[in-house]
Amino acid sequence: DADVTQTPRNRITKTGKRIMLECSQTKGHDRMYWYRQDPGLGLQLIYYSFDVKDINKGEISDGYSVSRQAQAKFSLSLESAIPNQTALYFCATSAGKRTGELFFGEGSRLTVL
Amino acid sequence: TQLLEQSPQFLSIQEGENLTVYCNSSSVFSSLQWYRQEPGEGPVLLVTVVTGGEVKKLKRLTFQFGDARKDSSLHITAAQPGDTGLYLCAGAQLNKFYFGSGTKLNVKP
């Protein structure tokens, strides 16, 4: 089983719909991140959380919200999806060391029509 | 505007050739990481460099961190088809990781 699990893996939705992407981890890490990947733009940080009571905006948080339900769970919501939110979304975790590695899930591909 | 600029964006070479990928910034990073991503999967860490001027080798891959900790390079010697993938650099600042736009490498047999 994957250490970082994302659901759903693929989702097609319509403009204006509310969408939630879920992430759960078994690595025991405190730090969790949501990234968005678009062709030619690499990975852009949406939100990050260093523990259950800590939520921080990243580079591109507009139009997104998150919830850290537990140490192991971090969900990303699009309250009213729009077509330019069509992208590949990744959840990642980190142990929090200065040189700490990011461990990624397999990604959630979202298409907004 | 990306904090980290990677070049080239695309690279298609023959098996056995050497190549270098560059990751540049005007900002200083506490550490820099290189990841490799295969289609349908998340990025996987290759290496972390921490000290300015540091060089690390991973089989045929050589990673260097610039003296001022603003840039890095990845050199692959005698590339093989199995090296095909998307290579991403990521710089760490204040416990956040900023990614470059990626270099898509295709190694033809």
PDB file of N, CA, C and O in Angstrom, chain A residues 69-97:
ATOM      1  N   GLN A  69      -7.842  17.308   9.045  1.00  0.00           N
ATOM      2  CA  GLN A  69      -8.773  16.623   9.959  1.00  0.00           C
ATOM      3  C   GLN A  69      -8.052  15.849  11.054  1.00  0.00           C
ATOM      4  O   GLN A  69      -8.600  15.606  12.122  1.00  0.00           O
ATOM      5  N   ALA A  70      -6.840  15.455  10.749  1.00  0.00           N
ATOM      6  CA  ALA A  70      -6.041  14.668  11.695  1.00  0.00           C
ATOM      7  C   ALA A  70      -4.607  14.736  11.190  1.00  0.00           C
ATOM      8  O   ALA A  70      -4.344  15.237  10.097  1.00  0.00           O
ATOM      9  N   GLN A  71      -3.667  14.216  11.994  1.00  0.00           N
ATOM     10  CA  GLN A  71      -2.284  14.250  11.540  1.00  0.00           C
ATOM     11  C   GLN A  71      -2.136  13.558  10.188  1.00  0.00           C
ATOM     12  O   GLN A  71      -1.361  13.982   9.336  1.00  0.00           O
ATOM     13  N   ALA A  72      -2.922  12.523   9.975  1.00  0.00           N
ATOM     14  CA  ALA A  72      -2.765  11.719   8.771  1.00  0.00           C
ATOM     15  C   ALA A  72      -3.629  12.169   7.603  1.00  0.00           C
ATOM     16  O   ALA A  72      -3.529  11.597   6.520  1.00  0.00           O
ATOM     17  N   LYS A  73      -4.477  13.152   7.782  1.00  0.00           N
ATOM     18  CA  LYS A  73      -5.428  13.496   6.733  1.00  0.00           C
ATOM     19  C   LYS A  73      -5.431  14.989   6.424  1.00  0.00           C
ATOM     20  O   LYS A  73      -5.541  15.822   7.333  1.00  0.00           O
ATOM     21  N   PHE A  74      -5.375  15.300   5.127  1.00  0.00           N
ATOM     22  CA  PHE A  74      -5.315  16.698   4.676  1.00  0.00           C
ATOM     23  C   PHE A  74      -6.107  16.765   3.378  1.00  0.00           C
ATOM     24  O   PHE A  74      -5.721  16.148   2.391  1.00  0.00           O
ATOM     25  N   SER A  75      -7.225  17.487   3.381  1.00  0.00           N
ATOM     26  CA  SER A  75      -8.064  17.515   2.194  1.00  0.00           C
ATOM     27  C   SER A  75      -8.050  18.896   1.554  1.00  0.00           C
ATOM     28  O   SER A  75      -7.890  19.920   2.228  1.00  0.00           O
ATOM     29  N   LEU A  76      -8.207  18.910   0.247  1.00  0.00           N
ATOM     30  CA  LEU A  76      -8.216  20.134  -0.553  1.00  0.00           C
ATOM     31  C   LEU A  76      -9.592  20.283  -1.174  1.00  0.00           C
ATOM     32  O   LEU A  76     -10.105  19.325  -1.767  1.00  0.00           O
ATOM     33  N   SER A  77     -10.194  21.471  -1.052  1.00  0.00           N
ATOM     34  CA  SER A  77     -11.518  21.714  -1.617  1.00  0.00           C
ATOM     35  C   SER A  77     -11.487  22.843  -2.631  1.00  0.00           C
ATOM     36  O   SER A  77     -10.775  23.843  -2.450  1.00  0.00           O
ATOM     37  N   LEU A  78     -12.280  22.651  -3.674  1.00  0.00           N
ATOM     38  CA  LEU A  78     -12.543  23.705  -4.637  1.00  0.00           C
ATOM     39  C   LEU A  78     -14.033  24.014  -4.446  1.00  0.00           C
ATOM     40  O   LEU A  78     -14.885  23.191  -4.771  1.00  0.00           O
ATOM     41  N   GLU A  79     -14.332  25.168  -3.876  1.00  0.00           N
ATOM     42  CA  GLU A  79     -15.722  25.481  -3.522  1.00  0.00           C
ATOM     43  C   GLU A  79     -16.611  25.627  -4.753  1.00  0.00           C
ATOM     44  O   GLU A  79     -17.759  25.222  -4.768  1.00  0.00           O
ATOM     45  N   SER A  80     -16.073  26.219  -5.791  1.00  0.00           N
ATOM     46  CA  SER A  80     -16.820  26.415  -7.041  1.00  0.00           C
ATOM     47  C   SER A  80     -15.821  26.281  -8.187  1.00  0.00           C
ATOM     48  O   SER A  80     -15.160  27.246  -8.557  1.00  0.00           O
ATOM     49  N   ALA A  81     -15.691  25.072  -8.689  1.00  0.00           N
ATOM     50  CA  ALA A  81     -14.634  24.772  -9.658  1.00  0.00           C
ATOM     51  C   ALA A  81     -14.793  25.584 -10.951  1.00  0.00           C
ATOM     52  O   ALA A  81     -15.912  25.853 -11.416  1.00  0.00           O
ATOM     53  N   ILE A  82     -13.641  25.966 -11.516  1.00  0.00           N
ATOM     54  CA  ILE A  82     -13.619  26.678 -12.805  1.00  0.00           C
ATOM     55  C   ILE A  82     -12.636  25.967 -13.732  1.00  0.00           C
ATOM     56  O   ILE A  82     -11.732  25.259 -13.259  1.00  0.00           O
ATOM     57  N   PRO A  83     -12.813  26.124 -15.051  1.00  0.00           N
ATOM     58  CA  PRO A  83     -11.975  25.369 -15.998  1.00  0.00           C
ATOM     59  C   PRO A  83     -10.469  25.557 -15.810  1.00  0.00           C
ATOM     60  O   PRO A  83      -9.713  24.599 -16.028  1.00  0.00           O
ATOM     61  N   ASN A  84     -10.010  26.742 -15.394  1.00  0.00           N
ATOM     62  CA  ASN A  84      -8.553  26.887 -15.265  1.00  0.00           C
ATOM     63  C   ASN A  84      -8.001  26.215 -14.003  1.00  0.00           C
ATOM     64  O   ASN A  84      -6.794  26.308 -13.716  1.00  0.00           O
ATOM     65  N   GLN A  85      -8.851  25.525 -13.259  1.00  0.00           N
ATOM     66  CA  GLN A  85      -8.380  24.673 -12.164  1.00  0.00           C
ATOM     67  C   GLN A  85      -8.169  23.231 -12.637  1.00  0.00           C
ATOM     68  O   GLN A  85      -7.834  22.355 -11.833  1.00  0.00           O
ATOM     69  N   THR A  86      -8.360  23.004 -13.914  1.00  0.00           N
ATOM     70  CA  THR A  86      -8.031  21.707 -14.508  1.00  0.00           C
ATOM     71  C   THR A  86      -6.523  21.513 -14.404  1.00  0.00           C
ATOM     72  O   THR A  86      -5.742  22.333 -14.893  1.00  0.00           O
ATOM     73  N   ALA A  87      -6.106  20.454 -13.716  1.00  0.00           N
ATOM     74  CA  ALA A  87      -4.678  20.239 -13.460  1.00  0.00           C
ATOM     75  C   ALA A  87      -4.496  18.900 -12.766  1.00  0.00           C
ATOM     76  O   ALA A  87      -5.459  18.194 -12.446  1.00  0.00           O
ATOM     77  N   LEU A  88      -3.232  18.566 -12.528  1.00  0.00           N
ATOM     78  CA  LEU A  88      -2.861  17.395 -11.735  1.00  0.00           C
ATOM     79  C   LEU A  88      -2.500  17.899 -10.339  1.00  0.00           C
ATOM     80  O   LEU A  88      -1.662  18.793 -10.201  1.00  0.00           O
ATOM     81  N   TYR A  89      -3.139  17.339  -9.324  1.00  0.00           N
ATOM     82  CA  TYR A  89      -2.927  17.786  -7.949  1.00  0.00           C
ATOM     83  C   TYR A  89      -2.179  16.714  -7.163  1.00  0.00           C
ATOM     84  O   TYR A  89      -2.513  15.529  -7.228  1.00  0.00           O
ATOM     85  N   PHE A  90      -1.168  17.152  -6.423  1.00  0.00           N
ATOM     86  CA  PHE A  90      -0.378  16.228  -5.615  1.00  0.00           C
ATOM     87  C   PHE A  90      -0.418  16.625  -4.151  1.00  0.00           C
ATOM     88  O   PHE A  90      -0.274  17.799  -3.799  1.00  0.00           O
ATOM     89  N   CYS A  91      -0.567  15.619  -3.314  1.00  0.00           N
ATOM     90  CA  CYS A  91      -0.393  15.766  -1.881  1.00  0.00           C
ATOM     91  C   CYS A  91       1.014  15.257  -1.546  1.00  0.00           C
ATOM     92  O   CYS A  91       1.498  14.309  -2.180  1.00  0.00           O
ATOM     93  N   ALA A  92       1.663  15.882  -0.583  1.00  0.00           N
ATOM     94  CA  ALA A  92       2.997  15.441  -0.179  1.00  0.00           C
ATOM     95  C   ALA A  92       3.127  15.579   1.328  1.00  0.00           C
ATOM     96  O   ALA A  92       2.432  16.373   1.965  1.00  0.00           O
ATOM     97  N   THR A  93       4.044  14.794   1.890  1.00  0.00           N
ATOM     98  CA  THR A  93       4.336  14.885   3.321  1.00  0.00           C
ATOM     99  C   THR A  93       5.839  15.068   3.509  1.00  0.00           C
ATOM    100  O   THR A  93       6.640  14.759   2.620  1.00  0.00           O
ATOM    101  N   SER A  94       6.198  15.565   4.682  1.00  0.00           N
ATOM    102  CA  SER A  94       7.609  15.749   5.008  1.00  0.00           C
ATOM    103  C   SER A  94       7.800  15.564   6.498  1.00  0.00           C
ATOM    104  O   SER A  94       6.921  15.895   7.289  1.00  0.00           O
ATOM    105  N   ALA A  95       8.982  15.046   6.861  1.00  0.00           N
ATOM    106  CA  ALA A  95       9.296  14.860   8.278  1.00  0.00           C
ATOM    107  C   ALA A  95       9.632  16.161   8.965  1.00  0.00           C
ATOM    108  O   ALA A  95       9.706  16.226  10.183  1.00  0.00           O
ATOM    109  N   GLY A  96       9.902  17.211   8.168  1.00  0.00           N
ATOM    110  CA  GLY A  96      10.110  18.512   8.766  1.00  0.00           C
ATOM    111  C   GLY A  96      11.547  18.881   9.040  1.00  0.00           C
ATOM    112  O   GLY A  96      11.835  19.942   9.556  1.00  0.00           O
ATOM    113  N   LYS A  97      12.487  18.021   8.660  1.00  0.00           N
ATOM    114  CA  LYS A  97      13.890  18.390   8.842  1.00  0.00           C
ATOM    115  C   LYS A  97      14.277  19.418   7.781  1.00  0.00           C
ATOM    116  O   LYS A  97      13.638  19.495   6.732  1.00  0.00           O
TER     117      LYS A  97
END
